[in-house]
């Protein structure tokens, strides 16, 4: 078989926040196009290190990435049954994320690209979250679609004409959905990360027990906000202006607060996503990010999509939360000739393509 016909093996690295991850994907050698398959994907979670602080501590995250990144790369190669010499390209998420964390992944990727003389591809973490939908449904066309990213740092809607052409349509003006889950979980005395904890407790609760606010619900702009909701949970717990001293809350109250909060978040995101679908006329919806692993959310999205006759693409939970496989978006980038120079830097802040410049 000629070299063109063999697959290209890509090493992908992810260190944007608090997971150190590496993956090996195999895809058609550019310029041939096609959806890569995941040969291996490993994630070292830092949850245990950040738990006691109730959130991610950037310096601790960076140091843990330094310790974990090479073992994760070794493990991903081992599980894929290959060695460094088999790699045809290396990809890394260079934005957005914590600056010190991003630098660790990028430095490792640059070193490999230089030493192995293979192309380096820089990927956008958010575009990667959406591309996870294509990885999860390799035999179906996911794009063009409305893309919804719901993670710890972002709650954003995009019009994605292709994996590499995502135009920002709207999103949260304050907290991201995942961040709201984490903060409310901390108020309720639940563990970190808060999303899975709230989901667990909410299962037994009454989602109508508290009438929490749903900001911008009837506003046609694609704006979301969770800060009022967060404050409303605080007042429900500790009284108006949070003056009441914290008291032990009963299991029942805890469950109802969690269920009512979760339902309010879901109501708003589902409504805004519905608006985005109607406004753009898109018949496909791709969803990614940690919050998309929430089963109640998945159920509500499916109901809405079915009602609109829209195809819903939502990856299995392990491809929703941070992972390196989603950096497989590097293969269409490579096919488009988008190779990074070795002097490329990270971009910690959000770079919004399209409408907002
Ligand atoms: O995408 P992700 O792994 O990392 C970022 O890019 O931020 O998302 C992490 C966020 C956390 O805020 C976490 O609480 C939330 O996703 N999350 C969930 C669930 N699992 C993770 N939120 C709600 N329900 C879940 N089951
Ligand atoms: Zn993420």
Tab-separated table of C-alpha atoms and ligand atoms in Angstrom:
chain	number	residue	atom	x	y	z
A	1	UNK	CA	0.000	0.000	0.000
A	2	UNK	CA	1.378	3.480	-0.824
A	3	UNK	CA	1.888	5.908	2.037
A	4	UNK	CA	-1.072	8.045	0.845
A	5	UNK	CA	-3.436	5.149	1.408
A	6	UNK	CA	-2.355	4.406	4.966
A	7	UNK	CA	-3.948	6.257	7.853
A	8	UNK	CA	-2.360	9.175	9.614
A	9	UNK	CA	-1.787	8.784	13.343
A	10	UNK	CA	-2.375	11.944	15.347
A	11	UNK	CA	-1.379	12.544	18.953
A	12	UNK	CA	-3.731	14.996	20.678
A	13	UNK	CA	-2.981	16.819	23.932
A	14	UNK	CA	-5.412	18.668	26.212
A	15	UNK	CA	-4.366	20.799	29.204
A	16	UNK	CA	-6.734	23.787	29.081
A	17	UNK	CA	-8.118	23.518	32.610
A	18	UNK	CA	-8.016	20.749	35.206
A	19	UNK	CA	-7.770	17.575	33.153
A	20	UNK	CA	-4.491	16.375	31.664
A	21	UNK	CA	-5.458	14.302	28.653
A	22	UNK	CA	-3.903	12.652	25.632
A	23	UNK	CA	-5.368	10.661	22.778
A	24	UNK	CA	-4.311	8.907	19.602
A	25	UNK	CA	-6.591	9.202	16.600
A	26	UNK	CA	-6.299	7.626	13.194
A	27	UNK	CA	-7.666	9.378	10.154
A	28	UNK	CA	-7.216	9.569	6.413
A	29	UNK	CA	-3.952	11.137	5.331
A	30	UNK	CA	-4.657	14.685	4.041
A	31	UNK	CA	-5.753	15.820	1.525
A	32	UNK	CA	-8.192	12.919	1.872
A	33	UNK	CA	-11.015	13.827	4.220
A	34	UNK	CA	-12.888	11.713	6.712
A	35	UNK	CA	-13.770	11.401	10.368
A	36	UNK	CA	-10.895	10.020	12.447
A	37	UNK	CA	-11.353	7.091	14.792
A	38	UNK	CA	-10.184	7.179	18.393
A	39	UNK	CA	-7.415	4.604	18.975
A	40	UNK	CA	-6.925	5.603	22.623
A	41	UNK	CA	-7.983	8.386	24.972
A	42	UNK	CA	-6.776	8.872	28.536
A	43	UNK	CA	-7.637	11.553	31.066
A	44	UNK	CA	-5.932	12.318	34.385
A	45	UNK	CA	-8.410	14.277	36.421
A	46	UNK	CA	-7.167	16.798	38.971
A	47	UNK	CA	-10.461	16.826	40.871
A	48	UNK	CA	-8.826	15.517	44.049
A	49	UNK	CA	-6.357	18.423	44.059
A	50	UNK	CA	-8.940	21.187	43.677
A	51	UNK	CA	-11.806	19.697	45.701
A	52	UNK	CA	-10.921	21.346	48.994
A	53	UNK	CA	-10.956	24.793	47.340
A	54	UNK	CA	-14.362	24.271	45.680
A	55	UNK	CA	-12.944	25.269	42.297
A	56	UNK	CA	-9.873	25.117	40.072
A	57	UNK	CA	-6.739	26.798	41.468
A	58	UNK	CA	-4.722	27.795	38.364
A	59	UNK	CA	-1.242	27.363	39.857
A	60	UNK	CA	-2.088	23.915	41.217
A	61	UNK	CA	-3.543	22.994	37.813
A	62	UNK	CA	-0.385	24.070	35.947
A	63	UNK	CA	1.890	22.105	38.263
A	64	UNK	CA	-0.259	18.995	37.987
A	65	UNK	CA	-0.179	19.265	34.185
A	66	UNK	CA	3.630	19.373	34.313
A	67	UNK	CA	3.627	16.124	36.318
A	68	UNK	CA	0.971	14.366	34.251
A	69	UNK	CA	1.456	15.369	30.650
A	70	UNK	CA	4.287	12.981	29.725
A	71	UNK	CA	2.775	9.967	31.540
A	72	UNK	CA	-0.530	10.643	29.764
A	73	UNK	CA	1.168	10.815	26.357
A	74	UNK	CA	3.036	7.561	27.081
A	75	UNK	CA	-0.179	5.882	28.176
A	76	UNK	CA	-2.142	7.042	25.125
A	77	UNK	CA	0.608	5.698	22.812
A	78	UNK	CA	0.807	2.434	24.741
A	79	UNK	CA	-2.943	1.844	24.591
A	80	UNK	CA	-2.979	2.644	20.879
A	81	UNK	CA	-0.162	0.108	20.426
A	82	UNK	CA	2.155	2.587	18.714
A	83	UNK	CA	5.391	4.460	19.405
A	84	UNK	CA	6.381	8.088	18.879
A	85	UNK	CA	7.933	7.253	15.525
A	86	UNK	CA	4.536	6.188	14.137
A	87	UNK	CA	3.012	9.634	14.646
A	88	UNK	CA	2.191	11.760	11.623
A	89	UNK	CA	1.053	14.917	13.438
A	90	UNK	CA	0.577	16.374	16.914
A	91	UNK	CA	-2.364	18.538	17.997
A	92	UNK	CA	-2.915	20.612	21.103
A	93	UNK	CA	-5.650	22.884	22.438
A	94	UNK	CA	-4.108	26.361	22.627
A	95	UNK	CA	-7.245	28.357	23.534
A	96	UNK	CA	-9.230	29.265	25.553
A	97	UNK	CA	-8.201	28.167	29.044
A	98	UNK	CA	-5.919	28.906	31.972
A	99	UNK	CA	-2.737	30.432	30.651
A	100	UNK	CA	-0.285	28.413	32.755
A	101	UNK	CA	-2.176	25.203	32.013
A	102	UNK	CA	-2.293	25.828	28.252
A	103	UNK	CA	1.444	26.512	28.129
A	104	UNK	CA	2.245	23.039	29.485
A	105	UNK	CA	0.370	21.215	26.711
A	106	UNK	CA	1.670	23.526	24.013
A	107	UNK	CA	5.278	23.129	25.137
A	108	UNK	CA	4.997	19.342	25.088
A	109	UNK	CA	3.379	19.431	21.636
A	110	UNK	CA	6.005	21.807	20.234
A	111	UNK	CA	8.834	19.632	21.540
A	112	UNK	CA	7.348	16.553	19.877
A	113	UNK	CA	6.683	18.370	16.605
A	114	UNK	CA	10.258	19.622	16.523
A	115	UNK	CA	11.900	16.359	17.542
A	116	UNK	CA	9.768	14.127	15.317
A	117	UNK	CA	9.580	16.636	12.433
A	118	UNK	CA	5.832	16.351	12.207
A	119	UNK	CA	3.220	19.108	11.783
A	120	UNK	CA	1.865	20.900	14.871
A	121	UNK	CA	-1.822	21.778	14.788
A	122	UNK	CA	-3.294	24.256	17.270
A	123	UNK	CA	-6.952	23.693	18.061
A	124	UNK	CA	-9.684	25.689	19.751
A	125	UNK	CA	-11.028	23.853	22.803
A	126	UNK	CA	-14.615	24.983	22.123
A	127	UNK	CA	-14.556	23.930	18.474
A	128	UNK	CA	-13.163	20.647	19.793
A	129	UNK	CA	-16.113	20.217	22.180
A	130	UNK	CA	-18.435	20.501	19.177
A	131	UNK	CA	-16.303	18.241	16.979
A	132	UNK	CA	-16.771	15.546	19.629
A	133	UNK	CA	-20.279	15.207	18.122
A	134	UNK	CA	-18.760	14.267	14.763
A	135	UNK	CA	-16.431	11.764	16.461
A	136	UNK	CA	-19.420	10.226	18.220
A	137	UNK	CA	-21.447	9.950	14.987
A	138	UNK	CA	-18.777	9.175	12.359
A	139	UNK	CA	-21.261	7.971	9.759
A	140	UNK	CA	-23.527	11.013	9.845
A	141	UNK	CA	-23.187	14.613	8.714
A	142	UNK	CA	-23.213	16.774	11.844
A	143	UNK	CA	-22.393	20.053	10.060
A	144	UNK	CA	-23.865	22.541	9.234
A	145	UNK	CA	-25.544	22.824	12.606
A	146	UNK	CA	-26.291	24.991	15.587
A	147	UNK	CA	-23.517	24.264	18.091
A	148	UNK	CA	-24.093	24.562	21.814
A	149	UNK	CA	-21.133	24.463	24.217
A	150	UNK	CA	-22.085	24.117	27.880
A	151	UNK	CA	-19.015	23.759	30.058
A	152	UNK	CA	-17.399	25.102	33.214
A	153	UNK	CA	-16.189	28.200	31.401
A	154	UNK	CA	-18.645	28.667	28.543
A	155	UNK	CA	-22.291	28.620	27.616
A	156	UNK	CA	-22.327	29.617	23.966
A	157	UNK	CA	-24.359	29.110	20.832
A	158	UNK	CA	-22.758	29.013	17.394
A	159	UNK	CA	-23.789	28.709	13.817
A	160	UNK	CA	-21.325	26.092	12.555
A	161	UNK	CA	-21.182	25.851	8.777
A	162	UNK	CA	-18.307	23.353	9.075
A	163	UNK	CA	-16.053	22.151	11.932
A	164	UNK	CA	-13.777	25.151	11.314
A	165	UNK	CA	-16.404	27.808	10.604
A	166	UNK	CA	-18.309	28.468	13.808
A	167	UNK	CA	-19.888	31.902	14.140
A	168	UNK	CA	-20.794	33.041	17.648
A	169	UNK	CA	-24.537	33.654	17.977
A	170	UNK	CA	-24.885	34.370	21.684
A	171	UNK	CA	-24.188	33.112	25.159
A	172	UNK	CA	-24.053	33.890	28.833
A	173	UNK	CA	-23.330	37.424	29.979
A	174	UNK	CA	-22.003	36.264	33.348
A	175	UNK	CA	-21.454	32.770	34.744
A	176	UNK	CA	-21.220	29.712	32.552
A	177	UNK	CA	-23.758	26.975	33.276
A	178	UNK	CA	-21.138	24.615	34.701
A	179	UNK	CA	-19.754	27.377	36.890
A	180	UNK	CA	-23.273	27.990	38.259
A	181	UNK	CA	-23.623	24.252	38.995
A	182	UNK	CA	-20.264	24.322	40.804
A	183	UNK	CA	-21.063	27.426	42.865
A	184	UNK	CA	-24.558	26.301	43.839
A	185	UNK	CA	-23.225	22.863	44.777
A	186	UNK	CA	-20.720	24.565	47.047
A	187	UNK	CA	-23.527	26.636	48.675
A	188	UNK	CA	-25.456	23.425	49.256
A	189	UNK	CA	-22.436	21.798	50.872
A	190	UNK	CA	-22.033	19.319	48.004
A	191	UNK	CA	-18.721	18.271	46.492
A	192	UNK	CA	-16.718	19.497	43.494
A	193	UNK	CA	-17.294	19.387	40.561
A	194	UNK	CA	-20.826	20.422	41.385
A	195	UNK	CA	-22.636	19.327	38.220
A	196	UNK	CA	-22.629	15.575	38.845
A	197	UNK	CA	-23.378	16.154	42.557
A	198	UNK	CA	-26.398	18.354	41.839
A	199	UNK	CA	-27.627	15.890	39.250
A	200	UNK	CA	-27.381	13.049	41.766
A	201	UNK	CA	-29.213	14.901	44.542
A	202	UNK	CA	-31.798	16.437	42.165
A	203	UNK	CA	-32.970	12.980	41.032
A	204	UNK	CA	-35.039	12.625	44.215
A	205	UNK	CA	-36.146	16.270	44.355
A	206	UNK	CA	-39.139	18.263	43.141
A	207	UNK	CA	-38.115	20.608	40.288
A	208	UNK	CA	-41.156	22.811	40.925
A	209	UNK	CA	-40.548	23.269	44.661
A	210	UNK	CA	-38.851	26.665	44.208
A	211	UNK	CA	-39.820	29.214	41.528
A	212	UNK	CA	-36.293	30.311	40.641
A	213	UNK	CA	-35.767	33.049	38.023
A	214	UNK	CA	-35.196	32.235	34.355
A	215	UNK	CA	-33.372	35.244	32.927
A	216	UNK	CA	-33.967	36.358	29.316
A	217	UNK	CA	-36.443	33.512	28.799
A	218	UNK	CA	-38.838	35.634	26.738
A	219	UNK	CA	-36.191	37.857	25.191
A	220	UNK	CA	-35.476	37.164	21.540
A	221	UNK	CA	-31.780	37.947	21.936
A	222	UNK	CA	-29.614	34.880	22.473
A	223	UNK	CA	-28.446	35.990	25.893
A	224	UNK	CA	-28.251	33.887	29.030
A	225	UNK	CA	-27.491	34.792	32.640
A	226	UNK	CA	-27.152	32.643	35.722
A	227	UNK	CA	-26.032	35.154	38.353
A	228	UNK	CA	-29.620	36.039	39.434
A	229	UNK	CA	-30.452	32.360	39.716
A	230	UNK	CA	-27.390	31.747	41.859
A	231	UNK	CA	-28.368	34.613	44.176
A	232	UNK	CA	-31.937	33.284	44.367
A	233	UNK	CA	-30.618	29.916	45.585
A	234	UNK	CA	-28.504	31.738	48.173
A	235	UNK	CA	-31.565	33.687	49.422
A	236	UNK	CA	-33.670	30.534	49.512
A	237	UNK	CA	-30.993	29.021	51.729
A	238	UNK	CA	-30.076	31.901	54.006
A	239	UNK	CA	-32.936	34.385	53.698
A	240	UNK	CA	-33.144	37.717	51.860
A	241	UNK	CA	-29.700	39.373	51.644
A	242	UNK	CA	-28.321	36.093	52.976
A	243	UNK	CA	-28.577	37.410	56.531
A	244	UNK	CA	-29.778	34.244	58.190
A	245	UNK	CA	-26.953	32.221	59.692
A	246	UNK	CA	-26.233	29.034	57.747
A	247	UNK	CA	-28.240	26.191	59.213
A	248	UNK	CA	-28.286	22.485	58.615
A	249	UNK	CA	-30.625	21.828	55.706
A	250	UNK	CA	-32.818	18.786	55.604
A	251	UNK	CA	-32.278	16.131	52.927
A	252	UNK	CA	-35.669	16.989	51.451
A	253	UNK	CA	-34.920	20.676	51.158
A	254	UNK	CA	-31.521	19.932	49.658
A	255	UNK	CA	-33.044	17.693	47.008
A	256	UNK	CA	-35.739	20.246	46.141
A	257	UNK	CA	-33.264	23.119	45.934
A	258	UNK	CA	-30.965	21.093	43.680
A	259	UNK	CA	-33.831	19.909	41.449
A	260	UNK	CA	-35.377	23.402	41.166
A	261	UNK	CA	-32.001	24.976	40.379
A	262	UNK	CA	-31.141	22.327	37.786
A	263	UNK	CA	-34.524	22.723	36.109
A	264	UNK	CA	-34.144	26.513	35.896
A	265	UNK	CA	-30.719	26.198	34.222
A	266	UNK	CA	-32.028	23.601	31.793
A	267	UNK	CA	-35.195	25.600	30.975
A	268	UNK	CA	-33.131	28.611	29.956
A	269	UNK	CA	-30.526	26.735	27.899
A	270	UNK	CA	-33.132	24.628	26.117
A	271	UNK	CA	-35.247	27.727	25.338
A	272	UNK	CA	-32.264	29.679	23.983
A	273	UNK	CA	-31.108	26.742	21.895
A	274	UNK	CA	-34.621	26.405	20.502
A	275	UNK	CA	-34.556	30.092	19.576
A	276	UNK	CA	-31.173	29.687	17.877
A	277	UNK	CA	-32.515	26.767	15.830
A	278	UNK	CA	-35.618	28.713	14.786
A	279	UNK	CA	-33.662	31.895	14.016
A	280	UNK	CA	-31.078	30.115	11.864
A	281	UNK	CA	-33.407	27.523	10.340
A	282	UNK	CA	-30.811	24.823	11.072
A	283	UNK	CA	-32.068	21.254	11.251
A	284	UNK	CA	-29.113	19.849	13.181
A	285	UNK	CA	-27.966	20.536	16.730
A	286	UNK	CA	-24.548	19.564	18.107
A	287	UNK	CA	-23.958	19.807	21.847
A	288	UNK	CA	-20.712	19.555	23.819
A	289	UNK	CA	-19.100	20.408	27.160
A	290	UNK	CA	-19.289	18.899	30.638
A	291	UNK	CA	-22.856	20.003	31.404
A	292	UNK	CA	-24.017	18.055	28.346
A	293	UNK	CA	-23.362	14.870	30.326
A	294	UNK	CA	-26.327	15.755	32.578
A	295	UNK	CA	-29.037	13.185	31.872
A	296	UNK	CA	-32.019	15.448	32.602
A	297	UNK	CA	-30.534	18.048	30.245
A	298	UNK	CA	-30.013	15.443	27.515
A	299	UNK	CA	-33.606	14.284	27.914
A	300	UNK	CA	-34.988	17.838	27.656
A	301	UNK	CA	-32.808	18.667	24.626
A	302	UNK	CA	-33.983	15.531	22.871
A	303	UNK	CA	-37.608	16.398	23.547
A	304	UNK	CA	-37.153	19.914	22.153
A	305	UNK	CA	-35.199	18.716	19.097
A	306	UNK	CA	-37.793	16.047	18.322
A	307	UNK	CA	-40.579	18.593	18.576
A	308	UNK	CA	-38.776	20.846	16.041
A	309	UNK	CA	-37.813	17.955	13.733
A	310	UNK	CA	-34.127	18.639	14.422
A	311	UNK	CA	-31.421	15.945	14.558
A	312	UNK	CA	-29.649	16.040	17.911
A	313	UNK	CA	-25.980	15.072	18.151
A	314	UNK	CA	-24.728	14.712	21.679
A	315	UNK	CA	-21.642	12.649	22.508
A	316	UNK	CA	-21.520	10.045	25.286
A	317	UNK	CA	-20.617	11.640	28.667
A	318	UNK	CA	-16.903	10.773	28.409
A	319	UNK	CA	-16.632	12.809	25.209
A	320	UNK	CA	-18.646	15.720	26.691
A	321	UNK	CA	-16.321	16.428	29.620
A	322	UNK	CA	-12.780	17.528	28.819
A	323	UNK	CA	-10.766	14.979	26.844
A	324	UNK	CA	-8.042	15.041	24.208
A	325	UNK	CA	-9.856	13.026	21.529
A	326	UNK	CA	-11.950	16.040	20.611
A	327	UNK	CA	-8.742	17.689	19.397
A	328	UNK	CA	-9.221	15.282	16.475
A	329	UNK	CA	-10.605	18.428	14.839
A	330	UNK	CA	-6.916	18.842	13.968
A	331	UNK	CA	-7.351	16.435	11.042
A	332	UNK	CA	-9.770	18.653	9.074
A	333	UNK	CA	-7.471	21.546	10.004
A	334	UNK	CA	-4.457	19.711	8.648
A	335	UNK	CA	-6.389	18.896	5.478
A	336	UNK	CA	-7.115	22.633	5.148
A	337	UNK	CA	-3.381	23.381	5.469
A	338	UNK	CA	-3.768	25.012	8.876
A	339	UNK	CA	-0.444	23.994	10.403
A	340	UNK	CA	0.922	26.091	13.287
A	341	UNK	CA	4.382	27.636	13.417
A	342	UNK	CA	6.634	26.543	16.268
A	343	UNK	CA	6.586	30.066	17.712
A	344	UNK	CA	2.803	30.007	18.219
A	345	UNK	CA	1.557	31.142	21.642
A	346	UNK	CA	-1.499	30.243	23.737
A	347	UNK	CA	-4.583	32.497	23.916
A	348	UNK	CA	-6.095	32.271	27.377
A	349	UNK	CA	-9.106	34.494	26.715
A	350	UNK	CA	-12.040	33.746	24.531
A	351	UNK	CA	-11.426	34.422	20.850
A	352	UNK	CA	-14.781	34.691	19.157
A	353	UNK	CA	-14.802	34.144	15.474
A	354	UNK	CA	-17.528	35.777	13.383
A	355	UNK	CA	-20.095	38.277	14.508
A	356	UNK	CA	-18.314	39.665	17.552
A	357	UNK	CA	-14.955	40.021	15.858
B	1	LIG	O1	-16.247	20.726	29.568
B	1	LIG	P1	-15.766	20.543	30.962
B	1	LIG	O2	-15.296	19.172	31.377
B	1	LIG	O3	-14.598	21.540	31.289
B	1	LIG	C1	-14.579	22.859	30.808
B	1	LIG	O4	-14.190	23.057	29.618
B	1	LIG	O5	-15.008	23.732	31.579
B	1	LIG	O6	-16.947	21.028	31.924
B	1	LIG	C2	-16.826	21.004	33.312
B	1	LIG	C3	-18.125	21.496	33.902
B	1	LIG	C4	-18.075	21.641	35.419
B	1	LIG	O7	-18.563	22.911	35.767
B	1	LIG	C5	-19.002	20.532	35.893
B	1	LIG	O8	-19.673	20.826	37.108
B	1	LIG	C6	-19.975	20.411	34.745
B	1	LIG	O9	-19.199	20.587	33.596
B	1	LIG	N1	-20.616	19.096	34.723
B	1	LIG	C7	-21.952	18.912	34.874
B	1	LIG	C8	-22.138	17.508	34.885
B	1	LIG	N2	-20.939	16.895	34.717
B	1	LIG	C9	-20.009	17.890	34.612
B	1	LIG	N3	-22.954	19.787	35.034
B	1	LIG	C10	-24.192	19.277	35.198
B	1	LIG	N4	-24.467	17.952	35.250
B	1	LIG	C11	-23.477	17.030	35.086
B	1	LIG	N5	-23.751	15.727	35.120
B	2	LIG	ZN1	-14.110	21.962	28.140
